PDB file of C-alpha atoms in Angstrom:
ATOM      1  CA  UNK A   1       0.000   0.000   0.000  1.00 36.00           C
ATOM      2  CA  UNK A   2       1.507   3.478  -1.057  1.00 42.00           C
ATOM      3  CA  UNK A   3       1.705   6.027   1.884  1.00 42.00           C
ATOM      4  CA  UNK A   4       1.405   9.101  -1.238  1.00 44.00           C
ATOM      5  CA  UNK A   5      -1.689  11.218  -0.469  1.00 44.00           C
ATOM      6  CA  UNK A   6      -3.925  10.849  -3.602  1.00 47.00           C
ATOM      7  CA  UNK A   7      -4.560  14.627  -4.670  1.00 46.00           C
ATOM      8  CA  UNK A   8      -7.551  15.905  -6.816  1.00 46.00           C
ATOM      9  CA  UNK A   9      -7.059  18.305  -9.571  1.00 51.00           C
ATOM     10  CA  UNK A  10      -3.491  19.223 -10.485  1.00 54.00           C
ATOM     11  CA  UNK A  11      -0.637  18.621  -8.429  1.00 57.00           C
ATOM     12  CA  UNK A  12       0.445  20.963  -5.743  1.00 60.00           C
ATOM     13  CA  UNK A  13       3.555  22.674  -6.302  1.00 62.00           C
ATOM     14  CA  UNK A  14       5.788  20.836  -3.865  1.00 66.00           C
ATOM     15  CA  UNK A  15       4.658  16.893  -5.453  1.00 70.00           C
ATOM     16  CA  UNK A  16       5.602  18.895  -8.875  1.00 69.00           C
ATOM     17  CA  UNK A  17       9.102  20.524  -7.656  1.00 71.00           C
ATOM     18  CA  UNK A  18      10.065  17.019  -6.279  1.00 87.00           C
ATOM     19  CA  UNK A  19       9.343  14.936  -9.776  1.00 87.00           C
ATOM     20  CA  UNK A  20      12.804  15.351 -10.857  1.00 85.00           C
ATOM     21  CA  UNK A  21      14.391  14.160  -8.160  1.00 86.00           C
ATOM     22  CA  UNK A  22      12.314  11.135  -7.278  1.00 89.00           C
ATOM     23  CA  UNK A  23      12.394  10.458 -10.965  1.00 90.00           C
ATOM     24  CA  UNK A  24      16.358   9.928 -10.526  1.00 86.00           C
ATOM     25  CA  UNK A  25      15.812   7.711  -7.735  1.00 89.00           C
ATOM     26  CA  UNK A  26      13.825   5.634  -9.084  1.00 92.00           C
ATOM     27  CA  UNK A  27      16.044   5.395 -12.235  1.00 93.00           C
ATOM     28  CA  UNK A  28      19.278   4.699  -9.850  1.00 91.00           C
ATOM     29  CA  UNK A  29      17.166   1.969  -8.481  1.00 93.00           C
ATOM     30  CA  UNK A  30      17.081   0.638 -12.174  1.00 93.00           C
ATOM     31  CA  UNK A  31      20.902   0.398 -11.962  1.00 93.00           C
ATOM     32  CA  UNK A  32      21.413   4.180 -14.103  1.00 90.00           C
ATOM     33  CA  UNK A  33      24.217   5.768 -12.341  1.00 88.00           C
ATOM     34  CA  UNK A  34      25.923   7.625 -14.967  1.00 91.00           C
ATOM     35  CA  UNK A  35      25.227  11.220 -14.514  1.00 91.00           C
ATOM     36  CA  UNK A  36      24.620  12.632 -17.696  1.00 94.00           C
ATOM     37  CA  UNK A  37      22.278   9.585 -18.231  1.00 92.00           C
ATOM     38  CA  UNK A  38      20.712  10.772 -15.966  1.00 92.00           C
ATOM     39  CA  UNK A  39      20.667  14.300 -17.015  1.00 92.00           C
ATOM     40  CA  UNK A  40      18.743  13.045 -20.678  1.00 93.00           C
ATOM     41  CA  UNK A  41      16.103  11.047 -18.890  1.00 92.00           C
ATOM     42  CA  UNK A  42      15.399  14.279 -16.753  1.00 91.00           C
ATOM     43  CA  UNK A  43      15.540  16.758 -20.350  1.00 94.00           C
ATOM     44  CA  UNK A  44      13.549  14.019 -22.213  1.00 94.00           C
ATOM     45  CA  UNK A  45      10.901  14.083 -19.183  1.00 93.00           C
ATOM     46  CA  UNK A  46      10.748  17.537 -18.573  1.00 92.00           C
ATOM     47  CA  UNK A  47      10.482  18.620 -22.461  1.00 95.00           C
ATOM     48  CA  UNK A  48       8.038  15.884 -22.642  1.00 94.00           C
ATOM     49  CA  UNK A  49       6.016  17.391 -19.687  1.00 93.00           C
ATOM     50  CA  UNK A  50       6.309  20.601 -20.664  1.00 95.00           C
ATOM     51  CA  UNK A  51       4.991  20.000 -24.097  1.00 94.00           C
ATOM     52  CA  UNK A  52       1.928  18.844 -22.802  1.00 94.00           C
ATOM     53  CA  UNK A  53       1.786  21.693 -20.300  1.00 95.00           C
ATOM     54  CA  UNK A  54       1.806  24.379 -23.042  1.00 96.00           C
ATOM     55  CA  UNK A  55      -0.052  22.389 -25.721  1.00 94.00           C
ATOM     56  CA  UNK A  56      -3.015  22.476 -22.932  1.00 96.00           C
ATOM     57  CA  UNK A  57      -2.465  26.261 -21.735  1.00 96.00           C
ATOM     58  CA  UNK A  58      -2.496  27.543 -25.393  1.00 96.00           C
ATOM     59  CA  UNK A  59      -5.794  25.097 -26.472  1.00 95.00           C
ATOM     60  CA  UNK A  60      -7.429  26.738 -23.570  1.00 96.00           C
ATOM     61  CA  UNK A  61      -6.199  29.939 -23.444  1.00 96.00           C
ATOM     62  CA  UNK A  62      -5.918  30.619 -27.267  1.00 96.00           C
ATOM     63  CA  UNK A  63      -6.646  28.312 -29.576  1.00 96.00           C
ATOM     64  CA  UNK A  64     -10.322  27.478 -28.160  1.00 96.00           C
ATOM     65  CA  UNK A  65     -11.246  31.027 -28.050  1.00 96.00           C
ATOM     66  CA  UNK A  66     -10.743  31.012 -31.852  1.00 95.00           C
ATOM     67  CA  UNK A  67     -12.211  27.757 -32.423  1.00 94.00           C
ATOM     68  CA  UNK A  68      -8.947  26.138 -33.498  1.00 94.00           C
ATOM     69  CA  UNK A  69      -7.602  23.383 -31.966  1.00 91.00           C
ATOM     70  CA  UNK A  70      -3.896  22.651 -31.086  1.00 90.00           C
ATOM     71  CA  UNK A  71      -3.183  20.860 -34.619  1.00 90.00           C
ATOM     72  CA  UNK A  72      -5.688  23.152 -36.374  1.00 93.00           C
ATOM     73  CA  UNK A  73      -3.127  26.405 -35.380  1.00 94.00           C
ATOM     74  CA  UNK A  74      -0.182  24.272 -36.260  1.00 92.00           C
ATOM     75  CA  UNK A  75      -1.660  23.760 -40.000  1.00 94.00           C
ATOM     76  CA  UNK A  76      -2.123  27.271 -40.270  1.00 96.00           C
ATOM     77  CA  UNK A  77       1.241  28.346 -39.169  1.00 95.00           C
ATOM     78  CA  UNK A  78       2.788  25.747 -41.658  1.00 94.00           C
ATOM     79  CA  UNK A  79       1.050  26.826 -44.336  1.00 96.00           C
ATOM     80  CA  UNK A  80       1.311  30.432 -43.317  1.00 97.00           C
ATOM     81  CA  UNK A  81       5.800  29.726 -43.224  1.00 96.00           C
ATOM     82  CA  UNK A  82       5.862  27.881 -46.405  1.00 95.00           C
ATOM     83  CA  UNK A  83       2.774  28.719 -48.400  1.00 95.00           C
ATOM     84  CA  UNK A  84       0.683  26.325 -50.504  1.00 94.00           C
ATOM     85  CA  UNK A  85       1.069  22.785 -49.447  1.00 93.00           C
ATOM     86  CA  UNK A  86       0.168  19.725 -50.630  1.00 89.00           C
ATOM     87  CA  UNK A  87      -1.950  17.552 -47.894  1.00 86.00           C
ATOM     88  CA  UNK A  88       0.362  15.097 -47.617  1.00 83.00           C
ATOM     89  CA  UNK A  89       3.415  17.418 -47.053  1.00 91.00           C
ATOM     90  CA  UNK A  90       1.430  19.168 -43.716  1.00 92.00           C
ATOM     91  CA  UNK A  91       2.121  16.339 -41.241  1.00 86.00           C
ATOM     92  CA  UNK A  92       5.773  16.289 -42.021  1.00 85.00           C
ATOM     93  CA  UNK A  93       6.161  20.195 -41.643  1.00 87.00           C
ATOM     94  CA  UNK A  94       3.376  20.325 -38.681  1.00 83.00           C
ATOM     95  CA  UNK A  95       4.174  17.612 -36.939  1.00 76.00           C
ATOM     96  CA  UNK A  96       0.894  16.432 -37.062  1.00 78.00           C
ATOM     97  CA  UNK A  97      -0.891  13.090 -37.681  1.00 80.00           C
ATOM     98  CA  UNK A  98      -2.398  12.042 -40.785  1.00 80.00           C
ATOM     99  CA  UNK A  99      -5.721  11.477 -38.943  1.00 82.00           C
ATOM    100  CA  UNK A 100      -5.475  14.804 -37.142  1.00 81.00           C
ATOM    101  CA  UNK A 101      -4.515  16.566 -40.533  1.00 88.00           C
ATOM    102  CA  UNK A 102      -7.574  15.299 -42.258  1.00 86.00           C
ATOM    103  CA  UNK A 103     -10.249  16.102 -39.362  1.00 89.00           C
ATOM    104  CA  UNK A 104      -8.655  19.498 -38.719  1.00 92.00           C
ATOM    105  CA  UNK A 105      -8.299  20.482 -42.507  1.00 93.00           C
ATOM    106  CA  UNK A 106     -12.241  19.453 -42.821  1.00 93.00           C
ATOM    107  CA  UNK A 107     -12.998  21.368 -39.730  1.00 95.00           C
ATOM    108  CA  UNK A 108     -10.707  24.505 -41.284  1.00 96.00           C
ATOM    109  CA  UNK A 109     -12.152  24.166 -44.526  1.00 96.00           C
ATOM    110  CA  UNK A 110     -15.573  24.289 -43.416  1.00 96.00           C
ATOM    111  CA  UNK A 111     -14.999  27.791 -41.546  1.00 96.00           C
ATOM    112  CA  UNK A 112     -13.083  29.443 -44.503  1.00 97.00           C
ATOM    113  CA  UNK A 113      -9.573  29.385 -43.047  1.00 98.00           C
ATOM    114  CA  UNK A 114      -7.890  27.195 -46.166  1.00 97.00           C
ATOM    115  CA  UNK A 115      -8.702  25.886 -49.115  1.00 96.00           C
ATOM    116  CA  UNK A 116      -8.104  22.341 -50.751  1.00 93.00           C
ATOM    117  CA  UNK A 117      -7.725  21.721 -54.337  1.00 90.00           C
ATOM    118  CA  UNK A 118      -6.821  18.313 -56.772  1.00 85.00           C
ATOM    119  CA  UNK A 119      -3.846  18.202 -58.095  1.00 73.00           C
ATOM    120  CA  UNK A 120      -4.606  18.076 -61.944  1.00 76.00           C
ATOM    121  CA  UNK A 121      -1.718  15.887 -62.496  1.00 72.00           C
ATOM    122  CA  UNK A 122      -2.447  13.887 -59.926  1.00 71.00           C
ATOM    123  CA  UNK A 123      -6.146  13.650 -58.815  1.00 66.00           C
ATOM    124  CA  UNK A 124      -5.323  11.590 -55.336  1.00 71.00           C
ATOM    125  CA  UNK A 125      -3.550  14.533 -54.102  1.00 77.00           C
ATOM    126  CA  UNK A 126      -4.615  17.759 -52.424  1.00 84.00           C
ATOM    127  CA  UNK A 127      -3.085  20.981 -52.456  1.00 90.00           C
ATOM    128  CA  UNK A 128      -4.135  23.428 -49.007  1.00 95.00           C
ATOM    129  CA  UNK A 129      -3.727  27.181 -49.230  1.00 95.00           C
ATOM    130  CA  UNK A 130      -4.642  29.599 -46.617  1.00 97.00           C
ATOM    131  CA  UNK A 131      -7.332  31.703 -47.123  1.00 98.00           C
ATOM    132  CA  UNK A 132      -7.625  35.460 -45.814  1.00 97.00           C
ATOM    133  CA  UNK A 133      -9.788  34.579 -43.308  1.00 97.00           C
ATOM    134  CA  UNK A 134      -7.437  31.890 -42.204  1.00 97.00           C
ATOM    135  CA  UNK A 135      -4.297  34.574 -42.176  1.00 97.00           C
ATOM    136  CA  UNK A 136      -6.238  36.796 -40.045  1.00 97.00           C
ATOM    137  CA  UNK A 137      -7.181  33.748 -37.835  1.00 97.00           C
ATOM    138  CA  UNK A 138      -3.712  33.113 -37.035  1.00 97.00           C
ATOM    139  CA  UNK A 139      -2.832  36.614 -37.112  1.00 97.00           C
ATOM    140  CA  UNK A 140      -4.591  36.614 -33.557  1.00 97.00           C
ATOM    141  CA  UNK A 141      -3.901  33.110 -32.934  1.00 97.00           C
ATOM    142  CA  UNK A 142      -0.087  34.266 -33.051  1.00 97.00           C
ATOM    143  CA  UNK A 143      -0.571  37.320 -30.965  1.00 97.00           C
ATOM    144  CA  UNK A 144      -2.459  35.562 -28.206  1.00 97.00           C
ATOM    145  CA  UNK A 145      -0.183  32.916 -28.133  1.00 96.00           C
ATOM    146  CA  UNK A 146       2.924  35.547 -27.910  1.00 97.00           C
ATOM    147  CA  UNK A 147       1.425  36.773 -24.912  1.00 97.00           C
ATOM    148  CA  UNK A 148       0.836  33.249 -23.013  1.00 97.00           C
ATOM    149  CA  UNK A 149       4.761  32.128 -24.576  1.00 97.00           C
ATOM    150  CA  UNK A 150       5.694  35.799 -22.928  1.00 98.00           C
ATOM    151  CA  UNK A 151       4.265  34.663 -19.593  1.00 97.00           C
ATOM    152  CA  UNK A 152       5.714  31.079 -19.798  1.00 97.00           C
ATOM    153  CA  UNK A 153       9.142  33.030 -20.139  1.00 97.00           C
ATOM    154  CA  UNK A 154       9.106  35.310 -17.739  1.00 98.00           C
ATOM    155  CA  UNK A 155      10.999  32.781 -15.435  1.00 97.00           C
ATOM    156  CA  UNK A 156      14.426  33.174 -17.817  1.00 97.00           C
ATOM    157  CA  UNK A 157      16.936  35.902 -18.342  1.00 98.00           C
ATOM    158  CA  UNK A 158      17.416  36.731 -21.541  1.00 98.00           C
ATOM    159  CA  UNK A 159      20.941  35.062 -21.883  1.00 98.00           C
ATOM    160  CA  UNK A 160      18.741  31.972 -20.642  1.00 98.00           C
ATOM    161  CA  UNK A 161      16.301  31.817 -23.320  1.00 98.00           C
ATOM    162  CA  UNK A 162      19.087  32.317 -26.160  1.00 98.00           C
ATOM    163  CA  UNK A 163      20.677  29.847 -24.810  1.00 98.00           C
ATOM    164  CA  UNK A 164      17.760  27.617 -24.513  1.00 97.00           C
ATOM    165  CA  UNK A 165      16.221  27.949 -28.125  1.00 97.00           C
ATOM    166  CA  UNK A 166      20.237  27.764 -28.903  1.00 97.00           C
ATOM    167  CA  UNK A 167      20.333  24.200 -27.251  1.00 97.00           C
ATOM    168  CA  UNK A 168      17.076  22.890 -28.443  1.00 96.00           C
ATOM    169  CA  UNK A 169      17.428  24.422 -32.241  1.00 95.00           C
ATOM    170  CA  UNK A 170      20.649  21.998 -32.202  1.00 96.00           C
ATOM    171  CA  UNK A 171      18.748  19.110 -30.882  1.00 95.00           C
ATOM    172  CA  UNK A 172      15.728  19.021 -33.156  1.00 90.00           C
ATOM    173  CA  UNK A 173      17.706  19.801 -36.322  1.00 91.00           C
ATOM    174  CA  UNK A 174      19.989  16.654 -35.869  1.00 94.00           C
ATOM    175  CA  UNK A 175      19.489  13.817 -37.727  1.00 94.00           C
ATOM    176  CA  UNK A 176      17.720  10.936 -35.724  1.00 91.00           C
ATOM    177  CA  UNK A 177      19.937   8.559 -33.916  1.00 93.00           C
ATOM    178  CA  UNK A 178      20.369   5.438 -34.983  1.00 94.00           C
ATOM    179  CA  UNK A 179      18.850   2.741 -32.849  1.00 92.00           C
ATOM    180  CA  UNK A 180      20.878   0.322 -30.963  1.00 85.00           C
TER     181      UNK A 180
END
């Protein structure tokens, strides 16, 4: 039987502070005792926890109050950075599922935001543009979401944060590892 005090709703501070550390434990107990092994499982947790953090602060905060959903404002952006797309190319430069492309391109379609078209070439493939409505959509979607990335911030120094979007730039632009 666990001694831990079940808690409802979110976590309190303290249980949340104290993750990390009984995360190492536990991973010592597995027989990881190289430091910077440990260090990785730690980033890979934290930027795993954090993503989810911010992916449900910005649905609630911004997104939903525009009627876009999380994958719905990543579309947009995409196709907003690198213009006309075709629907297969959006979950590579989204990072999106193809199930979550489909339901949020029918679901941006439907409100005016983009626009899908057959290839003539090809008439299995669709090409996605974003409409005017859908620019000024994300025009606030971006501004919003500015202001909640602004608050998540706040906590760094600005030598921090360059040196943070320096760190993580080099670690998503690497190839993938191999596997062992």
């Amino acid at each position: 039987m666990t001694d831990i005090v079940r808690e409802t709703g979110s976590a309190p501070a303290s249980r949340t502070r104290e993750f990390s550390e009984l995360l190492r434990h536990h991973h010592r107990e597995l027989g990881t005792t190289d430091s910077r092994d440990l260090d990785a499982i730690e980033m890979v947790t934290d930027l795993t926890r954090l993503e989810a953090r911010l992916t449900k602060d910005f649905e609630k905060h911004v997104h939903r109050p525009l009627g876009l959903t999380w994958a719905g404002f990543r579309i947009l952006n995409a196709l907003w950075i690198y213009g006309p797309l075709g629907q297969q190319d959006i979950g590579r430069v989204s990072g999106s599922t193809r199930a979550s492309i489909s339901s949020a391109l029918t679901t941006l379609e439907s409100r005016g935001l983009v626009t899908r078209e057959r290839v003539e070439s090809d008439r299995r493939q669709l090409f996605v543009e974003l409409t005017s409505e859908g620019r000024e959509t994300l025009r606030q979607a971006i501004e919003a979401q500015t202001k909640r990335e602004r608050a998540w911030t706040g906590v760094l120094r600005d030598d921090q944060l360059s040196e943070l979007v320096h760190l993580l730039r080099t670690l998503v632009n690497q190839e993938t590892p191999p596997a062992e």
